[in-house]
C-alpha atoms as an extended CHARMM CRD file, in Angstrom:
* protein
*
       254  EXT
         1         1  UNK       CA              2.5280000000       -9.9700000000       43.0980000000  PROA      1               0.0000000000
         2         2  UNK       CA              3.2160000000       -8.0790000000       39.8720000000  PROA      2               0.0000000000
         3         3  UNK       CA              0.5200000000       -9.0030000000       37.4080000000  PROA      3               0.0000000000
         4         4  UNK       CA              1.4670000000       -6.7670000000       34.5260000000  PROA      4               0.0000000000
         5         5  UNK       CA              4.1720000000       -4.4830000000       33.2730000000  PROA      5               0.0000000000
         6         6  UNK       CA              3.1790000000       -0.8540000000       33.0570000000  PROA      6               0.0000000000
         7         7  UNK       CA              4.7630000000       -1.1220000000       29.6540000000  PROA      7               0.0000000000
         8         8  UNK       CA              4.6980000000       -4.7440000000       28.6750000000  PROA      8               0.0000000000
         9         9  UNK       CA              5.8420000000       -8.2400000000       29.3580000000  PROA      9               0.0000000000
        10        10  UNK       CA              7.9130000000       -9.1120000000       26.3400000000  PROA      10              0.0000000000
        11        11  UNK       CA              7.4520000000      -12.3770000000       24.5330000000  PROA      11              0.0000000000
        12        12  UNK       CA              9.7230000000      -15.1290000000       25.7880000000  PROA      12              0.0000000000
        13        13  UNK       CA             10.7800000000      -15.8670000000       22.2380000000  PROA      13              0.0000000000
        14        14  UNK       CA             10.4980000000      -13.6680000000       19.1590000000  PROA      14              0.0000000000
        15        15  UNK       CA              9.9860000000      -15.0350000000       15.6480000000  PROA      15              0.0000000000
        16        16  UNK       CA             12.9820000000      -14.4760000000       13.3950000000  PROA      16              0.0000000000
        17        17  UNK       CA             10.9180000000      -12.2800000000       11.0520000000  PROA      17              0.0000000000
        18        18  UNK       CA             10.3240000000       -9.8270000000       13.9040000000  PROA      18              0.0000000000
        19        19  UNK       CA             13.8830000000       -9.5830000000       15.1650000000  PROA      19              0.0000000000
        20        20  UNK       CA             16.2950000000       -6.7670000000       14.4420000000  PROA      20              0.0000000000
        21        21  UNK       CA             19.3070000000       -7.3000000000       12.1940000000  PROA      21              0.0000000000
        22        22  UNK       CA             22.8800000000       -6.8780000000       13.3980000000  PROA      22              0.0000000000
        23        23  UNK       CA             23.1500000000       -3.2740000000       12.2020000000  PROA      23              0.0000000000
        24        24  UNK       CA             19.9630000000       -2.2260000000       13.9820000000  PROA      24              0.0000000000
        25        25  UNK       CA             20.9980000000       -4.0410000000       17.1510000000  PROA      25              0.0000000000
        26        26  UNK       CA             24.2570000000       -2.1090000000       17.0490000000  PROA      26              0.0000000000
        27        27  UNK       CA             22.3700000000        1.1770000000       16.7130000000  PROA      27              0.0000000000
        28        28  UNK       CA             20.1050000000        0.2740000000       19.6280000000  PROA      28              0.0000000000
        29        29  UNK       CA             23.1110000000       -0.6170000000       21.7720000000  PROA      29              0.0000000000
        30        30  UNK       CA             24.9100000000        2.5960000000       20.7620000000  PROA      30              0.0000000000
        31        31  UNK       CA             21.9110000000        4.5890000000       21.9490000000  PROA      31              0.0000000000
        32        32  UNK       CA             22.2530000000        2.9080000000       25.3440000000  PROA      32              0.0000000000
        33        33  UNK       CA             19.1740000000        0.7070000000       25.2320000000  PROA      33              0.0000000000
        34        34  UNK       CA             18.9080000000       -2.9670000000       26.0560000000  PROA      34              0.0000000000
        35        35  UNK       CA             19.0870000000       -5.3440000000       23.1120000000  PROA      35              0.0000000000
        36        36  UNK       CA             17.1320000000       -8.0280000000       24.9700000000  PROA      36              0.0000000000
        37        37  UNK       CA             13.7320000000       -8.9140000000       23.4870000000  PROA      37              0.0000000000
        38        38  UNK       CA             13.7900000000       -6.2490000000       20.7680000000  PROA      38              0.0000000000
        39        39  UNK       CA             10.5600000000       -6.3960000000       18.7290000000  PROA      39              0.0000000000
        40        40  UNK       CA             10.2000000000       -5.1530000000       15.1610000000  PROA      40              0.0000000000
        41        41  UNK       CA              6.8950000000       -3.3200000000       14.6440000000  PROA      41              0.0000000000
        42        42  UNK       CA              5.4100000000       -1.2040000000       11.8800000000  PROA      42              0.0000000000
        43        43  UNK       CA              6.9210000000        2.0450000000       13.1780000000  PROA      43              0.0000000000
        44        44  UNK       CA             10.3820000000        0.7890000000       14.0780000000  PROA      44              0.0000000000
        45        45  UNK       CA             11.6280000000       -1.3080000000       17.0110000000  PROA      45              0.0000000000
        46        46  UNK       CA             10.1920000000       -1.6350000000       20.5230000000  PROA      46              0.0000000000
        47        47  UNK       CA             12.8020000000       -1.8640000000       23.2900000000  PROA      47              0.0000000000
        48        48  UNK       CA             12.5550000000       -2.2960000000       27.0420000000  PROA      48              0.0000000000
        49        49  UNK       CA              8.9340000000       -3.3390000000       26.7800000000  PROA      49              0.0000000000
        50        50  UNK       CA              7.1670000000       -0.1670000000       25.7180000000  PROA      50              0.0000000000
        51        51  UNK       CA              9.5420000000        2.2880000000       24.0380000000  PROA      51              0.0000000000
        52        52  UNK       CA              9.4360000000        2.7350000000       20.2750000000  PROA      52              0.0000000000
        53        53  UNK       CA             12.6630000000        3.6360000000       18.4970000000  PROA      53              0.0000000000
        54        54  UNK       CA             11.8540000000        4.9490000000       15.0220000000  PROA      54              0.0000000000
        55        55  UNK       CA             14.2110000000        4.5030000000       12.0510000000  PROA      55              0.0000000000
        56        56  UNK       CA             14.8900000000        8.2610000000       12.1910000000  PROA      56              0.0000000000
        57        57  UNK       CA             15.9710000000        8.0670000000       15.8160000000  PROA      57              0.0000000000
        58        58  UNK       CA             18.1610000000        5.0370000000       15.1540000000  PROA      58              0.0000000000
        59        59  UNK       CA             19.7980000000        6.7220000000       12.1640000000  PROA      59              0.0000000000
        60        60  UNK       CA             20.4620000000        9.9420000000       14.0550000000  PROA      60              0.0000000000
        61        61  UNK       CA             22.2060000000        8.0240000000       16.8540000000  PROA      61              0.0000000000
        62        62  UNK       CA             21.9870000000       10.9180000000       19.3370000000  PROA      62              0.0000000000
        63        63  UNK       CA             23.9930000000       10.4890000000       22.5110000000  PROA      63              0.0000000000
        64        64  UNK       CA             22.1300000000       10.3190000000       25.7880000000  PROA      64              0.0000000000
        65        65  UNK       CA             22.8880000000       10.5170000000       29.4480000000  PROA      65              0.0000000000
        66        66  UNK       CA             20.9590000000        9.1930000000       32.3990000000  PROA      66              0.0000000000
        67        67  UNK       CA             19.4050000000       11.1830000000       35.1810000000  PROA      67              0.0000000000
        68        68  UNK       CA             20.2120000000        9.1920000000       38.2670000000  PROA      68              0.0000000000
        69        69  UNK       CA             18.6980000000        9.3420000000       41.7350000000  PROA      69              0.0000000000
        70        70  UNK       CA             20.8710000000        7.1500000000       43.9380000000  PROA      70              0.0000000000
        71        71  UNK       CA             21.6330000000        3.7290000000       42.5280000000  PROA      71              0.0000000000
        72        72  UNK       CA             18.2770000000        2.6820000000       41.0870000000  PROA      72              0.0000000000
        73        73  UNK       CA             16.2750000000        5.8480000000       40.6130000000  PROA      73              0.0000000000
        74        74  UNK       CA             14.9320000000        8.2120000000       37.9580000000  PROA      74              0.0000000000
        75        75  UNK       CA             16.5510000000        8.3530000000       34.5450000000  PROA      75              0.0000000000
        76        76  UNK       CA             16.0880000000       10.3950000000       31.4070000000  PROA      76              0.0000000000
        77        77  UNK       CA             17.3980000000       10.6040000000       27.8770000000  PROA      77              0.0000000000
        78        78  UNK       CA             19.1630000000       13.7360000000       26.6460000000  PROA      78              0.0000000000
        79        79  UNK       CA             16.2740000000       14.1180000000       24.2110000000  PROA      79              0.0000000000
        80        80  UNK       CA             13.9420000000       16.4740000000       26.0770000000  PROA      80              0.0000000000
        81        81  UNK       CA             11.1240000000       18.8430000000       25.2230000000  PROA      81              0.0000000000
        82        82  UNK       CA             12.4710000000       22.3510000000       24.6620000000  PROA      82              0.0000000000
        83        83  UNK       CA             11.0020000000       25.8230000000       24.2010000000  PROA      83              0.0000000000
        84        84  UNK       CA              9.9390000000       26.0710000000       27.8310000000  PROA      84              0.0000000000
        85        85  UNK       CA              7.6060000000       27.1750000000       29.2380000000  PROA      85              0.0000000000
        86        86  UNK       CA              5.3670000000       25.2310000000       26.9150000000  PROA      86              0.0000000000
        87        87  UNK       CA              1.8670000000       23.7340000000       26.7280000000  PROA      87              0.0000000000
        88        88  UNK       CA              1.3980000000       20.2770000000       25.2190000000  PROA      88              0.0000000000
        89        89  UNK       CA             -2.0080000000       19.1740000000       23.9840000000  PROA      89              0.0000000000
        90        90  UNK       CA             -3.3990000000       15.6970000000       24.7090000000  PROA      90              0.0000000000
        91        91  UNK       CA             -6.2500000000       13.8800000000       22.9480000000  PROA      91              0.0000000000
        92        92  UNK       CA             -8.0370000000       10.5830000000       23.5270000000  PROA      92              0.0000000000
        93        93  UNK       CA             -9.0350000000        8.5230000000       20.4950000000  PROA      93              0.0000000000
        94        94  UNK       CA            -12.5310000000        7.1590000000       20.0790000000  PROA      94              0.0000000000
        95        95  UNK       CA            -13.1590000000        3.5660000000       21.0170000000  PROA      95              0.0000000000
        96        96  UNK       CA            -11.9100000000        3.6950000000       24.5870000000  PROA      96              0.0000000000
        97        97  UNK       CA            -14.2150000000        2.6220000000       27.4480000000  PROA      97              0.0000000000
        98        98  UNK       CA            -15.8510000000        5.4120000000       29.4670000000  PROA      98              0.0000000000
        99        99  UNK       CA            -13.3200000000        5.1240000000       32.3180000000  PROA      99              0.0000000000
       100       100  UNK       CA            -10.5140000000        6.3920000000       30.0890000000  PROA      100             0.0000000000
       101       101  UNK       CA            -11.9030000000        9.9350000000       29.9300000000  PROA      101             0.0000000000
       102       102  UNK       CA            -11.5990000000       10.6030000000       33.6770000000  PROA      102             0.0000000000
       103       103  UNK       CA             -8.2900000000        8.7070000000       33.6790000000  PROA      103             0.0000000000
       104       104  UNK       CA             -6.6480000000       10.9460000000       31.0590000000  PROA      104             0.0000000000
       105       105  UNK       CA             -7.8780000000       13.9970000000       32.9690000000  PROA      105             0.0000000000
       106       106  UNK       CA             -6.3180000000       12.5960000000       36.1540000000  PROA      106             0.0000000000
       107       107  UNK       CA             -2.9990000000       11.8740000000       34.4200000000  PROA      107             0.0000000000
       108       108  UNK       CA             -2.9250000000       15.4230000000       33.0260000000  PROA      108             0.0000000000
       109       109  UNK       CA             -3.7410000000       16.8480000000       36.4640000000  PROA      109             0.0000000000
       110       110  UNK       CA             -0.8340000000       14.9670000000       38.0450000000  PROA      110             0.0000000000
       111       111  UNK       CA              1.6280000000       16.7010000000       35.7480000000  PROA      111             0.0000000000
       112       112  UNK       CA             -0.0230000000       20.1100000000       36.0140000000  PROA      112             0.0000000000
       113       113  UNK       CA             -0.1570000000       19.8970000000       39.8140000000  PROA      113             0.0000000000
       114       114  UNK       CA              3.6210000000       19.4440000000       39.7840000000  PROA      114             0.0000000000
       115       115  UNK       CA              3.9150000000       23.0850000000       38.5880000000  PROA      115             0.0000000000
       116       116  UNK       CA              6.3840000000       22.2770000000       35.8380000000  PROA      116             0.0000000000
       117       117  UNK       CA              7.3480000000       24.4560000000       32.8920000000  PROA      117             0.0000000000
       118       118  UNK       CA              5.4790000000       21.8640000000       30.8290000000  PROA      118             0.0000000000
       119       119  UNK       CA              1.7140000000       22.2720000000       31.0120000000  PROA      119             0.0000000000
       120       120  UNK       CA             -0.7240000000       19.6990000000       29.5910000000  PROA      120             0.0000000000
       121       121  UNK       CA             -4.1920000000       20.4190000000       28.2800000000  PROA      121             0.0000000000
       122       122  UNK       CA             -6.7610000000       18.0790000000       26.7480000000  PROA      122             0.0000000000
       123       123  UNK       CA             -8.3370000000       18.8120000000       23.3620000000  PROA      123             0.0000000000
       124       124  UNK       CA            -11.2180000000       17.0710000000       21.5670000000  PROA      124             0.0000000000
       125       125  UNK       CA            -10.6040000000       18.4300000000       18.0520000000  PROA      125             0.0000000000
       126       126  UNK       CA             -7.4820000000       19.0180000000       16.0200000000  PROA      126             0.0000000000
       127       127  UNK       CA             -4.0850000000       17.3100000000       16.1430000000  PROA      127             0.0000000000
       128       128  UNK       CA             -2.6310000000       16.8380000000       19.6220000000  PROA      128             0.0000000000
       129       129  UNK       CA              1.0170000000       16.7810000000       20.6340000000  PROA      129             0.0000000000
       130       130  UNK       CA              0.3030000000       13.6550000000       22.6980000000  PROA      130             0.0000000000
       131       131  UNK       CA             -2.4890000000       11.6340000000       21.0980000000  PROA      131             0.0000000000
       132       132  UNK       CA             -3.6050000000        8.5750000000       23.0590000000  PROA      132             0.0000000000
       133       133  UNK       CA             -4.3060000000        5.8600000000       20.4960000000  PROA      133             0.0000000000
       134       134  UNK       CA             -6.4770000000        2.7610000000       20.8050000000  PROA      134             0.0000000000
       135       135  UNK       CA             -5.2970000000       -0.7410000000       19.9330000000  PROA      135             0.0000000000
       136       136  UNK       CA             -6.9510000000       -4.1260000000       20.2410000000  PROA      136             0.0000000000
       137       137  UNK       CA             -3.5990000000       -5.9150000000       20.4380000000  PROA      137             0.0000000000
       138       138  UNK       CA              0.0710000000       -4.9860000000       20.8020000000  PROA      138             0.0000000000
       139       139  UNK       CA              1.2150000000       -8.4650000000       21.7550000000  PROA      139             0.0000000000
       140       140  UNK       CA              0.7320000000      -10.8110000000       24.7070000000  PROA      140             0.0000000000
       141       141  UNK       CA              0.5110000000       -8.9280000000       28.0160000000  PROA      141             0.0000000000
       142       142  UNK       CA              1.2870000000       -5.5160000000       26.5030000000  PROA      142             0.0000000000
       143       143  UNK       CA             -0.6770000000       -2.7430000000       28.2340000000  PROA      143             0.0000000000
       144       144  UNK       CA              0.7060000000        0.1750000000       26.2700000000  PROA      144             0.0000000000
       145       145  UNK       CA              3.5000000000        1.4840000000       24.1080000000  PROA      145             0.0000000000
       146       146  UNK       CA              5.0130000000        4.9530000000       23.9040000000  PROA      146             0.0000000000
       147       147  UNK       CA              5.6150000000        6.6230000000       20.5640000000  PROA      147             0.0000000000
       148       148  UNK       CA              9.3130000000        6.9230000000       21.3930000000  PROA      148             0.0000000000
       149       149  UNK       CA             11.2440000000        9.7980000000       22.9480000000  PROA      149             0.0000000000
       150       150  UNK       CA             11.3950000000       13.5370000000       22.2360000000  PROA      150             0.0000000000
       151       151  UNK       CA             12.9310000000       14.5550000000       18.9340000000  PROA      151             0.0000000000
       152       152  UNK       CA             13.8910000000       17.9950000000       17.7150000000  PROA      152             0.0000000000
       153       153  UNK       CA             12.7370000000       19.4910000000       20.9980000000  PROA      153             0.0000000000
       154       154  UNK       CA              9.2420000000       18.0500000000       20.6040000000  PROA      154             0.0000000000
       155       155  UNK       CA              7.6810000000       15.2030000000       22.5970000000  PROA      155             0.0000000000
       156       156  UNK       CA              7.2150000000       11.7590000000       21.1240000000  PROA      156             0.0000000000
       157       157  UNK       CA              3.9150000000       11.5790000000       19.2150000000  PROA      157             0.0000000000
       158       158  UNK       CA              1.8000000000       10.1250000000       21.9990000000  PROA      158             0.0000000000
       159       159  UNK       CA              1.2620000000        6.5150000000       22.9520000000  PROA      159             0.0000000000
       160       160  UNK       CA             -1.0080000000        3.5260000000       22.4190000000  PROA      160             0.0000000000
       161       161  UNK       CA             -3.0400000000        1.6060000000       25.0080000000  PROA      161             0.0000000000
       162       162  UNK       CA             -4.7880000000       -1.7830000000       24.9070000000  PROA      162             0.0000000000
       163       163  UNK       CA             -7.9480000000       -1.6770000000       27.0840000000  PROA      163             0.0000000000
       164       164  UNK       CA             -8.6020000000       -5.4010000000       26.6890000000  PROA      164             0.0000000000
       165       165  UNK       CA             -5.2600000000       -6.1640000000       28.3640000000  PROA      165             0.0000000000
       166       166  UNK       CA             -5.5010000000       -3.3710000000       30.9420000000  PROA      166             0.0000000000
       167       167  UNK       CA             -8.9080000000       -4.8810000000       31.7460000000  PROA      167             0.0000000000
       168       168  UNK       CA             -9.9210000000       -2.3670000000       34.4060000000  PROA      168             0.0000000000
       169       169  UNK       CA            -12.2560000000        0.5590000000       35.0690000000  PROA      169             0.0000000000
       170       170  UNK       CA            -10.0830000000        1.8140000000       37.9470000000  PROA      170             0.0000000000
       171       171  UNK       CA             -9.4670000000        5.4830000000       37.1120000000  PROA      171             0.0000000000
       172       172  UNK       CA             -6.2590000000        5.8660000000       39.1250000000  PROA      172             0.0000000000
       173       173  UNK       CA             -4.7520000000        2.6520000000       37.7760000000  PROA      173             0.0000000000
       174       174  UNK       CA             -5.4070000000        3.6630000000       34.1740000000  PROA      174             0.0000000000
       175       175  UNK       CA             -4.1370000000        7.1770000000       34.9360000000  PROA      175             0.0000000000
       176       176  UNK       CA             -0.9280000000        5.6520000000       36.3190000000  PROA      176             0.0000000000
       177       177  UNK       CA             -0.3560000000        3.7710000000       33.0510000000  PROA      177             0.0000000000
       178       178  UNK       CA             -1.1000000000        6.9170000000       31.0350000000  PROA      178             0.0000000000
       179       179  UNK       CA              1.1930000000        9.0990000000       33.1440000000  PROA      179             0.0000000000
       180       180  UNK       CA              3.9300000000        6.4730000000       32.7580000000  PROA      180             0.0000000000
       181       181  UNK       CA              3.7210000000        6.5030000000       28.9580000000  PROA      181             0.0000000000
       182       182  UNK       CA              3.5770000000       10.3260000000       28.9920000000  PROA      182             0.0000000000
       183       183  UNK       CA              6.8040000000       10.1780000000       30.9810000000  PROA      183             0.0000000000
       184       184  UNK       CA              8.5100000000        8.3080000000       28.1440000000  PROA      184             0.0000000000
       185       185  UNK       CA              7.1440000000       10.8220000000       25.6280000000  PROA      185             0.0000000000
       186       186  UNK       CA              8.8690000000       13.6830000000       27.4680000000  PROA      186             0.0000000000
       187       187  UNK       CA             12.1370000000       11.7890000000       27.8990000000  PROA      187             0.0000000000
       188       188  UNK       CA             11.9210000000        9.6540000000       31.0440000000  PROA      188             0.0000000000
       189       189  UNK       CA             13.4320000000        6.1830000000       31.2650000000  PROA      189             0.0000000000
       190       190  UNK       CA             12.3380000000        3.5160000000       33.7380000000  PROA      190             0.0000000000
       191       191  UNK       CA             13.0920000000        4.2210000000       37.3860000000  PROA      191             0.0000000000
       192       192  UNK       CA             14.5230000000        0.7130000000       37.8370000000  PROA      192             0.0000000000
       193       193  UNK       CA             16.6920000000        1.1330000000       34.7500000000  PROA      193             0.0000000000
       194       194  UNK       CA             19.7190000000       -0.5730000000       36.3160000000  PROA      194             0.0000000000
       195       195  UNK       CA             17.7560000000       -3.5240000000       37.6780000000  PROA      195             0.0000000000
       196       196  UNK       CA             14.4390000000       -4.2850000000       35.9740000000  PROA      196             0.0000000000
       197       197  UNK       CA             14.0370000000       -7.2080000000       38.3690000000  PROA      197             0.0000000000
       198       198  UNK       CA             13.1610000000       -4.6360000000       41.0440000000  PROA      198             0.0000000000
       199       199  UNK       CA              9.5810000000       -4.1810000000       39.7840000000  PROA      199             0.0000000000
       200       200  UNK       CA              9.1830000000       -6.9570000000       37.2050000000  PROA      200             0.0000000000
       201       201  UNK       CA             10.6890000000       -9.9360000000       39.0170000000  PROA      201             0.0000000000
       202       202  UNK       CA             12.4310000000      -12.6450000000       37.0280000000  PROA      202             0.0000000000
       203       203  UNK       CA             16.1260000000      -12.4460000000       36.3070000000  PROA      203             0.0000000000
       204       204  UNK       CA             18.1670000000       -9.3740000000       37.1300000000  PROA      204             0.0000000000
       205       205  UNK       CA             18.6550000000       -7.2810000000       34.0200000000  PROA      205             0.0000000000
       206       206  UNK       CA             20.0650000000       -3.8760000000       33.1540000000  PROA      206             0.0000000000
       207       207  UNK       CA             18.1300000000       -2.0420000000       30.4300000000  PROA      207             0.0000000000
       208       208  UNK       CA             21.3020000000       -0.7600000000       28.8310000000  PROA      208             0.0000000000
       209       209  UNK       CA             24.4850000000        0.9740000000       29.9190000000  PROA      209             0.0000000000
       210       210  UNK       CA             24.8140000000        4.6810000000       29.2730000000  PROA      210             0.0000000000
       211       211  UNK       CA             27.5850000000        5.7970000000       26.9450000000  PROA      211             0.0000000000
       212       212  UNK       CA             28.1890000000        9.0250000000       28.8520000000  PROA      212             0.0000000000
       213       213  UNK       CA             27.5830000000        8.1740000000       32.5030000000  PROA      213             0.0000000000
       214       214  UNK       CA             24.8620000000        9.3020000000       34.9200000000  PROA      214             0.0000000000
       215       215  UNK       CA             23.8100000000       12.5260000000       36.5690000000  PROA      215             0.0000000000
       216       216  UNK       CA             22.9010000000       12.3070000000       40.2450000000  PROA      216             0.0000000000
       217       217  UNK       CA             20.0620000000       14.5810000000       41.3510000000  PROA      217             0.0000000000
       218       218  UNK       CA             21.2170000000       16.3840000000       44.5080000000  PROA      218             0.0000000000
       219       219  UNK       CA             19.1490000000       15.9280000000       47.6250000000  PROA      219             0.0000000000
       220       220  UNK       CA             17.5870000000       12.5870000000       46.7200000000  PROA      220             0.0000000000
       221       221  UNK       CA             18.0290000000        9.3200000000       48.6360000000  PROA      221             0.0000000000
       222       222  UNK       CA             20.4180000000        6.5830000000       47.5490000000  PROA      222             0.0000000000
       223       223  UNK       CA             17.8610000000        3.8320000000       48.1750000000  PROA      223             0.0000000000
       224       224  UNK       CA             15.5130000000        2.3830000000       45.5690000000  PROA      224             0.0000000000
       225       225  UNK       CA             12.1550000000        4.0880000000       44.9820000000  PROA      225             0.0000000000
       226       226  UNK       CA              9.4040000000        1.5120000000       45.5670000000  PROA      226             0.0000000000
       227       227  UNK       CA              6.4400000000        3.5520000000       44.3070000000  PROA      227             0.0000000000
       228       228  UNK       CA              7.7620000000        5.5960000000       41.3780000000  PROA      228             0.0000000000
       229       229  UNK       CA              5.4010000000        6.1270000000       38.4510000000  PROA      229             0.0000000000
       230       230  UNK       CA              8.2410000000        5.1830000000       36.0870000000  PROA      230             0.0000000000
       231       231  UNK       CA              8.9550000000        1.7010000000       37.4570000000  PROA      231             0.0000000000
       232       232  UNK       CA              9.0450000000       -0.7610000000       34.5680000000  PROA      232             0.0000000000
       233       233  UNK       CA              6.1990000000       -2.9700000000       35.8490000000  PROA      233             0.0000000000
       234       234  UNK       CA              3.0030000000       -2.4140000000       37.8080000000  PROA      234             0.0000000000
       235       235  UNK       CA              0.5080000000       -4.7380000000       39.4570000000  PROA      235             0.0000000000
       236       236  UNK       CA             -3.1120000000       -4.7910000000       38.2880000000  PROA      236             0.0000000000
       237       237  UNK       CA             -5.0940000000       -2.0010000000       39.9470000000  PROA      237             0.0000000000
       238       238  UNK       CA             -2.0480000000       -0.3050000000       41.5020000000  PROA      238             0.0000000000
       239       239  UNK       CA             -2.1070000000        3.5000000000       41.7230000000  PROA      239             0.0000000000
       240       240  UNK       CA              1.2290000000        5.3210000000       41.5510000000  PROA      240             0.0000000000
       241       241  UNK       CA              0.8550000000        9.0780000000       41.9280000000  PROA      241             0.0000000000
       242       242  UNK       CA              4.1290000000       11.0150000000       41.8520000000  PROA      242             0.0000000000
       243       243  UNK       CA              6.3300000000       10.4010000000       44.8700000000  PROA      243             0.0000000000
       244       244  UNK       CA              8.4790000000       13.1490000000       46.3830000000  PROA      244             0.0000000000
       245       245  UNK       CA             11.4730000000       11.7730000000       44.4670000000  PROA      245             0.0000000000
       246       246  UNK       CA              9.4790000000       11.6690000000       41.2250000000  PROA      246             0.0000000000
       247       247  UNK       CA              8.6250000000       15.3420000000       41.6980000000  PROA      247             0.0000000000
       248       248  UNK       CA             12.2800000000       16.1420000000       42.3730000000  PROA      248             0.0000000000
       249       249  UNK       CA             13.2580000000       14.4440000000       39.1200000000  PROA      249             0.0000000000
       250       250  UNK       CA             10.5140000000       16.1400000000       37.0810000000  PROA      250             0.0000000000
       251       251  UNK       CA             11.3150000000       19.5750000000       38.5000000000  PROA      251             0.0000000000
       252       252  UNK       CA             15.0100000000       19.0300000000       37.8780000000  PROA      252             0.0000000000
       253       253  UNK       CA             14.2850000000       18.4840000000       34.1800000000  PROA      253             0.0000000000
       254       254  UNK       CA             11.2380000000       20.6820000000       33.5820000000  PROA      254             0.0000000000
């Protein structure tokens, strides 16, 4: 039984003051994202549970394509990290429980063990490319929220986690959530993009139709991926290291 979303469970109803206006909804739709349960936050608008679209991104209206593995597999935006090979720094804010230190190291190791042209390294001083920020509350059931997608060839500026909602000291579970949000920061969409019901349950929903089609990754299966780290929702305590198909998708991009 899915207890949580790896991103969030959106509110069933959103107060009018927190909804997007018609112009913004049009921009979100033009970018190819779902306009269901859009939430207005301080930094812009949160879509699809955990992805922040900043005013700059909405105004730029960049086109995007999807990276498709079969019918319900890995997807990306066209906004990717450039200047490869490249090392991205990661930092962990103060205030997190002790378990989050080993978890961020595990999440970093998962990416580095994939031998990509993106390498991650943790720093304890200075400004990181991917800061992990602490929050006491992002809304009911929200585990974390990415800082958006890459822009100008750089990753999104990290992500935010809510330990009180994650409510676990399980290193691999926390690392799975962290690796998921890192995935958004480097341009990954949800694996079950075409059918969020696959991991979240509830009604069948598409997170948004692409304006330029989809790119099939050669050599990957046409069946759904049940254990991908980028599935929209995850059960409490579930560990999702990269599957073979996840690694194919990551290596195809990076």
